[in-house]
XYZ file of C-alpha atoms in Angstrom:
599
model
C -38.633 8.857 -17.178
C -42.408 8.338 -16.481
C -43.807 11.442 -14.346
C -47.210 10.197 -12.455
C -49.374 13.144 -12.010
C -51.684 12.371 -8.736
C -53.953 14.806 -7.134
C -53.152 13.604 -3.956
C -49.403 14.647 -4.436
C -48.533 18.120 -3.063
C -48.221 20.497 -5.858
C -44.842 21.611 -5.055
C -43.320 18.062 -5.567
C -45.317 17.792 -9.195
C -43.527 20.761 -10.393
C -40.104 19.233 -9.557
C -39.728 17.867 -13.232
C -36.547 17.138 -14.899
C -35.090 19.859 -17.133
C -31.847 21.144 -18.711
C -29.623 23.722 -17.353
C -29.919 26.701 -19.289
C -26.384 26.655 -20.524
C -27.126 22.837 -21.877
C -29.961 24.091 -23.814
C -28.909 27.593 -25.156
C -27.793 27.498 -28.426
C -27.710 29.886 -31.316
C -30.510 32.514 -31.815
C -32.574 30.680 -34.566
C -35.819 32.074 -36.117
C -38.721 30.258 -36.277
C -38.922 27.185 -38.609
C -41.206 27.927 -41.865
C -45.039 27.837 -40.736
C -44.233 28.711 -36.973
C -45.067 32.122 -35.742
C -42.333 31.687 -33.391
C -40.398 29.426 -30.829
C -42.010 28.152 -27.265
C -39.126 26.736 -24.895
C -39.029 25.733 -21.184
C -36.335 27.139 -18.719
C -35.638 26.143 -15.250
C -33.067 28.519 -14.192
C -32.445 32.631 -13.542
C -33.814 34.649 -10.765
C -37.195 34.034 -11.886
C -37.333 30.234 -11.647
C -39.066 27.635 -13.752
C -40.606 29.842 -16.827
C -41.853 29.409 -20.381
C -40.308 31.557 -22.787
C -41.596 32.612 -26.237
C -39.218 34.350 -28.632
C -39.172 35.493 -32.477
C -42.669 36.114 -32.232
C -44.112 37.523 -35.462
C -45.553 41.017 -34.429
C -49.181 40.408 -35.641
C -49.078 37.247 -33.004
C -47.750 39.314 -30.359
C -50.567 41.776 -30.648
C -52.708 38.600 -30.502
C -50.587 37.463 -27.543
C -50.837 40.490 -25.416
C -54.975 40.262 -25.760
C -54.921 36.567 -24.446
C -52.539 37.133 -21.697
C -53.377 40.691 -20.173
C -50.344 40.154 -17.490
C -47.504 40.658 -20.264
C -46.178 44.177 -20.548
C -47.944 45.740 -23.470
C -44.163 47.556 -24.479
C -42.656 43.869 -24.821
C -41.900 42.790 -28.381
C -40.554 39.680 -29.369
C -40.112 37.858 -26.494
C -42.472 36.900 -23.710
C -41.965 34.946 -20.458
C -44.804 32.820 -18.440
C -44.662 31.238 -15.273
C -45.053 27.422 -14.917
C -48.201 26.489 -13.666
C -50.707 24.206 -14.967
C -53.403 26.915 -15.762
C -50.616 28.943 -17.778
C -49.644 25.591 -19.511
C -53.328 25.009 -20.364
C -53.775 28.658 -21.977
C -50.337 28.162 -23.658
C -51.262 24.820 -25.213
C -54.549 26.365 -26.354
C -52.741 29.556 -28.173
C -50.244 26.995 -30.073
C -53.363 25.574 -31.511
C -54.201 28.502 -33.323
C -50.632 29.991 -33.777
C -48.003 26.980 -33.703
C -44.690 27.683 -32.214
C -41.253 25.580 -32.944
C -40.704 23.351 -29.533
C -38.543 20.397 -28.278
C -39.864 17.268 -27.920
C -39.243 17.015 -24.475
C -40.937 20.697 -23.960
C -44.216 19.637 -25.884
C -44.308 16.267 -23.491
C -43.881 18.899 -20.591
C -46.547 21.200 -21.702
C -49.083 18.527 -22.537
C -48.359 16.602 -19.468
C -49.256 19.980 -17.247
C -52.203 21.150 -19.180
C -53.906 17.725 -18.698
C -52.845 17.944 -15.034
C -55.112 21.198 -15.125
C -57.653 19.449 -16.844
C -57.864 16.397 -14.434
C -57.671 19.166 -11.425
C -60.431 20.906 -12.750
C -62.763 17.913 -13.855
C -62.202 16.262 -10.241
C -63.272 19.759 -8.777
C -66.062 20.011 -10.950
C -67.398 16.423 -10.079
C -66.881 16.792 -6.337
C -69.311 19.870 -6.823
C -71.962 17.879 -8.489
C -75.337 17.348 -6.136
C -74.791 13.819 -6.082
C -71.565 13.362 -5.248
C -70.956 11.675 -1.635
C -67.657 10.953 0.192
C -66.518 7.227 -0.182
C -65.921 7.796 3.682
C -67.638 10.306 5.720
C -64.950 12.390 7.778
C -64.403 10.971 11.022
C -66.059 13.275 13.342
C -67.148 12.554 16.758
C -69.800 9.613 16.786
C -72.938 12.048 17.773
C -71.830 14.396 15.019
C -71.414 14.783 11.209
C -70.819 17.688 8.374
C -72.903 18.400 6.081
C -72.715 17.413 2.671
C -71.789 20.782 1.256
C -69.091 20.743 3.721
C -67.803 17.360 2.994
C -67.098 18.773 -0.354
C -65.275 21.116 0.727
C -63.124 19.144 2.879
C -62.783 16.742 -0.126
C -61.680 19.431 -2.154
C -59.055 20.978 0.338
C -57.232 17.265 0.875
C -57.136 16.501 -2.645
C -55.936 19.809 -3.607
C -53.770 20.580 -0.915
C -54.822 24.301 -0.609
C -58.420 25.716 -0.419
C -59.948 29.240 0.165
C -63.347 28.745 1.812
C -65.627 31.920 1.130
C -68.756 30.111 2.411
C -71.300 32.760 3.448
C -71.151 33.538 7.149
C -72.768 31.230 9.590
C -72.520 28.177 7.599
C -69.960 26.170 9.751
C -66.522 26.872 8.448
C -65.031 25.752 12.053
C -66.724 22.720 11.150
C -65.032 22.705 7.896
C -61.753 23.680 8.998
C -61.709 20.768 11.870
C -62.821 18.149 9.105
C -60.221 18.832 6.898
C -57.455 18.571 9.749
C -59.074 14.884 10.406
C -59.145 13.878 6.938
C -56.065 15.003 5.940
C -54.390 13.212 8.729
C -51.285 15.431 8.995
C -50.298 16.428 12.466
C -49.476 18.568 14.059
C -51.617 21.272 12.370
C -51.518 25.135 13.333
C -54.802 27.120 13.329
C -54.234 31.118 13.294
C -57.153 32.965 14.707
C -58.126 36.272 15.828
C -57.496 37.091 19.337
C -60.825 36.699 20.398
C -61.643 33.103 18.681
C -59.104 31.192 20.298
C -60.743 29.578 23.149
C -63.703 29.550 20.835
C -61.924 27.422 18.490
C -60.435 25.226 20.924
C -63.606 24.513 22.333
C -65.547 23.865 18.735
C -62.637 21.452 17.486
C -62.694 19.631 20.938
C -66.615 19.285 20.442
C -66.637 17.826 17.075
C -63.553 15.756 16.942
C -61.201 13.878 19.393
C -58.289 15.708 18.109
C -55.625 17.100 21.302
C -55.757 21.031 21.135
C -53.412 23.444 22.872
C -53.885 27.060 22.513
C -50.298 28.688 22.347
C -49.971 31.386 24.793
C -47.347 34.296 24.083
C -44.865 35.287 21.443
C -41.888 33.571 22.869
C -41.321 29.887 21.958
C -41.385 27.457 24.625
C -41.517 23.572 24.939
C -45.080 22.761 23.739
C -46.961 19.797 25.220
C -48.246 17.202 22.472
C -50.960 18.196 20.875
C -52.915 17.519 17.299
C -53.651 20.917 16.832
C -51.848 23.961 18.099
C -54.199 27.339 17.958
C -52.347 30.328 17.412
C -53.294 34.084 17.478
C -52.336 36.643 14.238
C -51.125 38.676 17.075
C -48.429 35.925 18.588
C -47.282 34.210 14.982
C -44.440 36.113 14.635
C -42.846 34.706 17.604
C -42.963 31.583 16.147
C -41.446 31.718 12.886
C -38.368 29.878 13.721
C -40.674 26.798 14.354
C -42.770 27.120 11.799
C -39.804 27.336 9.445
C -38.712 23.526 10.406
C -41.706 22.235 9.085
C -43.496 21.223 12.005
C -46.876 22.232 10.951
C -47.956 19.799 8.269
C -51.534 21.620 7.847
C -51.768 25.601 8.387
C -55.377 27.232 8.657
C -55.878 30.788 8.736
C -59.629 31.493 10.203
C -60.921 34.789 8.954
C -57.802 35.047 6.383
C -58.824 38.598 5.722
C -56.476 39.459 8.491
C -53.527 39.011 6.058
C -54.944 41.045 3.146
C -51.967 43.338 3.501
C -49.370 40.915 2.949
C -45.740 41.264 3.953
C -46.553 44.861 4.845
C -47.233 43.582 8.402
C -45.449 41.255 11.268
C -48.135 38.867 10.822
C -48.515 38.839 7.157
C -44.621 37.668 6.843
C -44.848 35.204 9.769
C -47.723 33.857 7.715
C -46.010 33.343 4.860
C -43.156 31.268 6.911
C -46.003 28.940 8.084
C -47.405 28.148 4.569
C -43.996 27.758 2.717
C -43.402 24.623 5.104
C -46.992 23.212 5.209
C -48.277 20.511 2.929
C -51.811 21.547 3.126
C -52.559 25.373 3.069
C -56.504 26.420 4.108
C -57.939 29.863 4.580
C -61.365 30.406 6.161
C -63.520 33.677 5.707
C -66.854 34.865 4.107
C -65.457 38.831 3.429
C -61.819 38.375 1.972
C -62.278 41.715 0.934
C -62.595 44.675 3.623
C -61.856 47.479 1.179
C -60.652 47.302 -2.654
C -60.428 44.017 -4.436
C -56.478 44.439 -5.022
C -56.592 42.944 -1.261
C -57.110 39.486 -2.831
C -53.981 39.292 -4.397
C -52.236 39.116 -0.870
C -55.015 36.538 0.489
C -54.247 34.154 -2.576
C -50.589 34.307 -1.962
C -51.112 32.486 1.202
C -53.307 30.096 -0.336
C -51.572 29.317 -4.007
C -48.415 31.523 -4.123
C -48.061 32.784 -7.753
C -51.168 32.018 -8.607
C -52.021 35.631 -9.972
C -48.279 36.278 -10.894
C -46.434 39.152 -9.248
C -48.019 41.949 -7.743
C -47.514 44.407 -10.820
C -48.741 41.315 -12.976
C -51.656 41.183 -11.279
C -52.407 44.851 -11.153
C -51.746 45.015 -14.874
C -54.145 42.351 -15.873
C -56.954 42.753 -13.523
C -56.809 46.608 -11.927
C -57.172 50.011 -12.621
C -56.030 52.939 -10.225
C -58.883 54.913 -8.732
C -57.171 57.683 -6.589
C -54.402 56.176 -4.352
C -56.412 52.739 -4.761
C -56.156 49.495 -6.987
C -59.601 48.514 -7.987
C -60.160 45.341 -9.955
C -62.008 46.019 -12.980
C -64.260 42.936 -13.647
C -64.758 41.103 -10.160
C -66.665 38.550 -11.718
C -64.334 37.727 -13.879
C -61.776 37.894 -11.182
C -63.988 35.522 -8.823
C -64.704 32.866 -12.054
C -60.699 32.712 -12.766
C -59.926 31.816 -8.949
C -62.915 29.175 -9.108
C -61.672 28.058 -12.328
C -58.167 27.602 -10.888
C -60.045 25.369 -7.978
C -58.373 28.037 -5.279
C -61.769 29.208 -4.106
C -64.919 27.502 -3.176
C -68.222 29.525 -1.896
C -71.586 28.474 -0.967
C -74.428 30.516 0.261
C -77.737 29.827 1.909
C -79.770 30.402 -1.104
C -77.808 27.472 -3.035
C -80.117 24.617 -3.784
C -78.028 21.994 -2.507
C -77.655 24.001 0.968
C -81.215 24.755 0.987
C -81.945 20.983 0.594
C -79.949 20.351 3.468
C -81.096 22.789 6.062
C -84.260 23.691 4.448
C -85.498 27.561 5.204
C -83.507 27.309 8.408
C -81.754 30.636 7.747
C -84.121 33.133 6.184
C -82.762 36.533 5.064
C -81.962 39.023 7.381
C -84.428 42.500 7.928
C -82.109 45.196 7.100
C -83.526 48.435 8.342
C -82.065 51.580 7.549
C -82.951 54.020 10.191
C -82.666 57.929 10.480
C -81.951 59.232 13.540
C -81.239 62.841 14.646
C -77.762 64.472 14.757
C -76.504 67.001 17.247
C -74.796 69.975 15.648
C -74.005 71.372 19.352
C -71.513 68.257 19.266
C -69.961 68.824 16.501
C -69.882 72.951 17.405
C -66.942 72.337 19.857
C -64.245 71.136 17.251
C -65.648 72.592 14.022
C -63.067 75.230 13.347
C -60.158 72.642 14.155
C -62.332 70.248 11.502
C -62.891 73.027 9.046
C -58.783 73.590 8.819
C -58.293 70.182 8.589
C -61.083 69.609 5.768
C -59.164 72.916 3.889
C -55.957 71.001 4.070
C -57.332 67.948 2.636
C -58.746 69.574 -0.191
C -55.570 72.180 -0.953
C -52.493 70.955 0.626
C -49.936 68.993 -0.906
C -49.807 64.994 -1.413
C -48.375 64.714 2.232
C -50.008 67.291 4.324
C -53.422 66.670 2.916
C -52.567 62.939 3.440
C -52.119 63.344 7.221
C -54.744 66.044 7.498
C -57.426 63.693 6.017
C -56.221 60.739 8.241
C -56.927 63.364 11.015
C -60.156 64.927 10.099
C -61.569 60.818 9.680
C -60.687 59.954 12.515
C -62.246 63.544 14.276
C -65.112 63.471 12.048
C -66.103 59.605 12.730
C -66.218 60.017 16.586
C -67.888 63.533 16.173
C -70.709 61.473 14.111
C -70.627 58.911 16.873
C -71.071 61.386 19.658
C -73.826 63.630 17.882
C -76.025 60.749 17.494
C -74.964 58.505 20.559
C -77.989 59.836 22.774
C -80.351 59.095 19.989
C -78.921 55.450 19.333
C -79.291 54.746 22.986
C -83.354 55.757 22.870
C -83.833 53.737 20.149
C -82.216 50.854 21.638
C -84.504 51.609 24.783
C -87.676 51.101 22.383
C -86.473 47.924 20.991
C -85.320 46.406 24.945
C -89.165 47.484 25.679
C -89.945 44.209 23.468
C -88.010 42.081 26.003
C -85.384 40.814 23.604
C -81.693 41.713 24.163
C -79.734 43.566 21.593
C -76.491 43.492 20.236
C -74.953 46.894 19.748
C -72.081 47.609 17.687
C -69.915 50.834 17.794
C -66.514 52.054 17.323
C -65.523 54.746 19.852
C -64.590 54.627 23.427
C -66.486 58.009 24.325
C -69.608 56.558 22.146
C -69.356 53.608 24.674
C -69.449 55.716 27.655
C -72.449 57.407 26.573
C -74.256 54.058 25.857
C -73.124 52.613 29.270
C -74.519 55.112 30.948
C -78.077 55.551 29.079
C -78.580 51.764 28.936
C -76.924 51.399 32.561
C -80.495 49.652 33.348
C -79.843 46.851 31.042
C -76.675 45.748 32.362
C -74.778 46.042 29.430
C -71.544 44.267 28.854
C -68.577 45.131 26.331
C -67.101 43.124 23.674
C -64.317 45.512 22.147
C -60.856 46.156 21.769
C -60.051 47.207 24.980
C -61.078 43.851 26.816
C -58.640 40.678 27.226
C -59.974 37.629 25.604
C -60.636 36.372 29.044
C -62.913 39.460 29.737
C -64.510 38.825 26.248
C -65.316 35.433 27.254
C -66.937 36.295 30.759
C -68.794 39.015 29.201
C -69.996 37.064 26.459
C -71.226 34.288 28.914
C -72.834 36.865 31.034
C -75.157 37.941 27.817
C -76.069 34.372 26.954
C -76.859 33.619 30.215
C -79.111 36.790 30.337
C -77.544 38.486 33.006
C -76.837 41.090 30.584
C -79.364 42.398 28.074
C -77.042 44.414 25.783
C -73.734 43.577 24.436
C -71.730 46.232 23.159
C -69.468 44.947 20.472
C -66.582 46.757 18.537
C -67.345 47.071 14.688
C -64.453 44.804 13.972
C -64.559 42.397 16.790
C -67.331 40.497 15.231
C -65.684 37.973 12.851
C -65.967 34.521 13.397
C -67.944 35.061 16.909
C -70.213 31.992 17.665
C -72.908 31.676 20.258
C -74.695 34.787 20.448
C -77.467 33.445 18.206
C -78.777 31.355 20.906
C -80.094 33.987 22.732
C -80.384 37.324 20.385
C -81.876 38.126 17.152
C -81.412 41.892 17.093
C -78.331 43.603 15.823
C -78.290 47.605 16.027
C -75.422 49.472 14.184
C -74.650 52.441 16.176
C -71.938 53.652 14.319
C -70.927 52.996 10.360
C -67.509 51.645 9.442
C -66.031 52.256 5.981
C -66.396 48.537 4.751
C -69.834 46.638 4.343
C -68.208 43.332 4.980
C -67.841 44.626 8.614
C -71.473 44.942 8.777
C -71.775 41.592 7.114
C -69.882 40.211 9.385
C -72.056 41.347 12.427
C -75.137 39.987 10.973
C -73.530 36.942 10.503
C -73.247 36.781 14.495
C -76.746 36.387 14.344
C -77.968 34.954 11.389
C -76.152 31.627 11.570
C -77.044 27.868 12.701
C -78.545 27.608 16.078
C -80.235 31.053 15.927
C -83.718 30.353 17.728
C -85.819 33.298 16.541
C -86.106 34.041 12.787
C -85.776 36.167 10.919
C -82.541 38.406 12.111
C -83.559 42.127 12.288
C -80.391 44.426 11.738
C -80.940 48.113 12.142
C -78.536 50.332 10.272
C -78.848 53.545 12.235
C -77.714 56.655 10.195
C -77.444 60.431 10.934
C -77.259 63.217 8.180
C -74.806 64.647 9.353
C -71.063 64.418 10.022
C -69.445 61.283 8.369
C -72.390 59.034 7.621
C -73.508 60.441 4.170
C -70.074 60.240 2.692
C -69.571 56.632 4.453
C -73.149 55.710 3.002
C -72.226 56.344 -0.441
C -68.336 55.035 -0.436
C -69.792 51.904 0.748
C -71.038 50.988 -2.759
C -68.218 50.359 -4.570
C -66.306 48.349 -1.975
C -69.385 45.977 -1.949
C -69.302 45.765 -5.642
C -65.663 44.854 -5.316
C -66.210 42.120 -2.732
C -69.541 40.611 -4.325
C -68.148 40.194 -7.766
C -65.348 38.249 -6.484
C -66.776 35.943 -3.759
C -69.988 35.553 -5.722
C -69.254 35.861 -9.400
C -72.067 34.708 -10.790
C -74.467 36.668 -8.562
C -76.492 39.248 -9.927
C -75.723 43.192 -10.388
C -75.790 45.522 -7.716
C -75.535 49.450 -7.686
C -71.942 50.722 -8.050
C -70.929 54.020 -6.615
C -67.873 55.122 -8.412
C -65.230 56.330 -5.564
C -63.287 59.367 -5.849
C -61.232 59.361 -2.861
C -63.572 58.858 0.327
C -61.531 61.207 2.271
C -61.802 64.186 -0.424
C -65.451 63.622 -0.453
C -65.701 64.001 3.284
C -63.695 67.058 3.313
C -65.536 68.776 0.439
C -68.848 67.667 2.004
C -68.118 68.894 5.615
C -66.893 72.261 4.192
C -70.410 72.559 2.192
C -72.442 71.685 5.057
C -70.798 74.137 8.052
C -69.982 76.885 5.431
C -70.946 80.199 7.738
C -71.087 78.526 10.911
C -67.681 79.414 12.390
């Protein structure tokens, strides 16, 4: 039987190759023949599904095998199992070139076939990425619209490989890339899953760049849907539509800001997302910041694009991570980033890429990041000093359960106190910037802090874009800011992902409260540093106080930035690494030291 391997075929279909049952293939246990170091056989039964089994492995070869395949359990001896995927088959074939194994002719053909499939897929991926590559036919967007060449490449790869995680830097038009993928694939209807505040924006952009009919899903309860090519869901409502998705209705599934699924199946939206991808022909994720905290979040994200590509969660942790406190940290982020690229799972372009610059010129200069020290009002802290010290002592001396709850309470209280202790000074700094005539995007987190800013900046008609406003209110406030009816838009630290349009009128960001994740600040910068910016460069003012939670947060951000940078940009230069020793204990210890004798 001849099996044709076609890059345009769904990988799930390619894997349905014929194989004998375990019972038919099982025979008396046999030792390896003379000159062989063991036996390698294919098994398509059992709980683990299709697997390769290496048995009767010579001890010295087993040691070498474990060094080549770190995912293997170090305690295993003699018998090892491997997932049946093209990249694993390629690695096994390479290993067998040094250590010969007994195999049946059928298994040998299968291993060779899968290795060639991997090589062909990788070669095609690399060919498309060559600077001179151009599509045979450009993506059929509206007559007055076109995709840039770097966007066409992502479109082509996603359609050919049937899955892709697009990690392009913020502001480079991932919405256009996603729209192009749906147009070129021609598999309808498609489902686009977005953050709640971006549903209207996505519908408008799809309509602007294509002739696809778009409908935004309203609510969590299924109802009769009007006919459309693209249905836009929110992460907050996909759980209610799993029965529809489970029927295979949506042929293309595209997750915008896929970091929303970084917790995997622990959340309802994560469980629902898995139903959507299991029943789709093409799976796409879009984000510039896949990791908000530590690198092991990448495992969950990859599971939505190419399930099983990194093994089980424990295989991933054994191969790629080490424990730091209660977190799993990727040991070599650069290596993981290269591994995902080698598997043609991820693609990442930045404004500094020569090819991007050739198309855009110097249209997107780097932002000015200005770190400003502002005063810290200790009298604000004094009101809750006794309670905070009691919590800090419990964090550093209590049991695991007690210290964990106390740490969360202390974190929440200290961050709010820190925001309040510098709120008036942040507002004063913003007034200085507004005196120059330009509008300001002001980022914060706590409602109490917003209230201070609203009062201090009332003369500038401030509007809010936070977690408290409905999507309709957010759209109204955004429109007021763009139209000039407001000169200050206060945005929640974690409401910025994907937001477009502000760059038309604003090039000044002020971060008035810090976040534990550096990617949150990156996302805010990218709201302004993006195609369509009218006044370069973008100025990002990060306001930091030498009190409360700010000093510890600034330090911990170092390790998290290192984790994300290595995975998304494996070829980028090194950055300073700050070793994490459990952020909340650091916060508690520093608070006790700085407030000693003040109660």
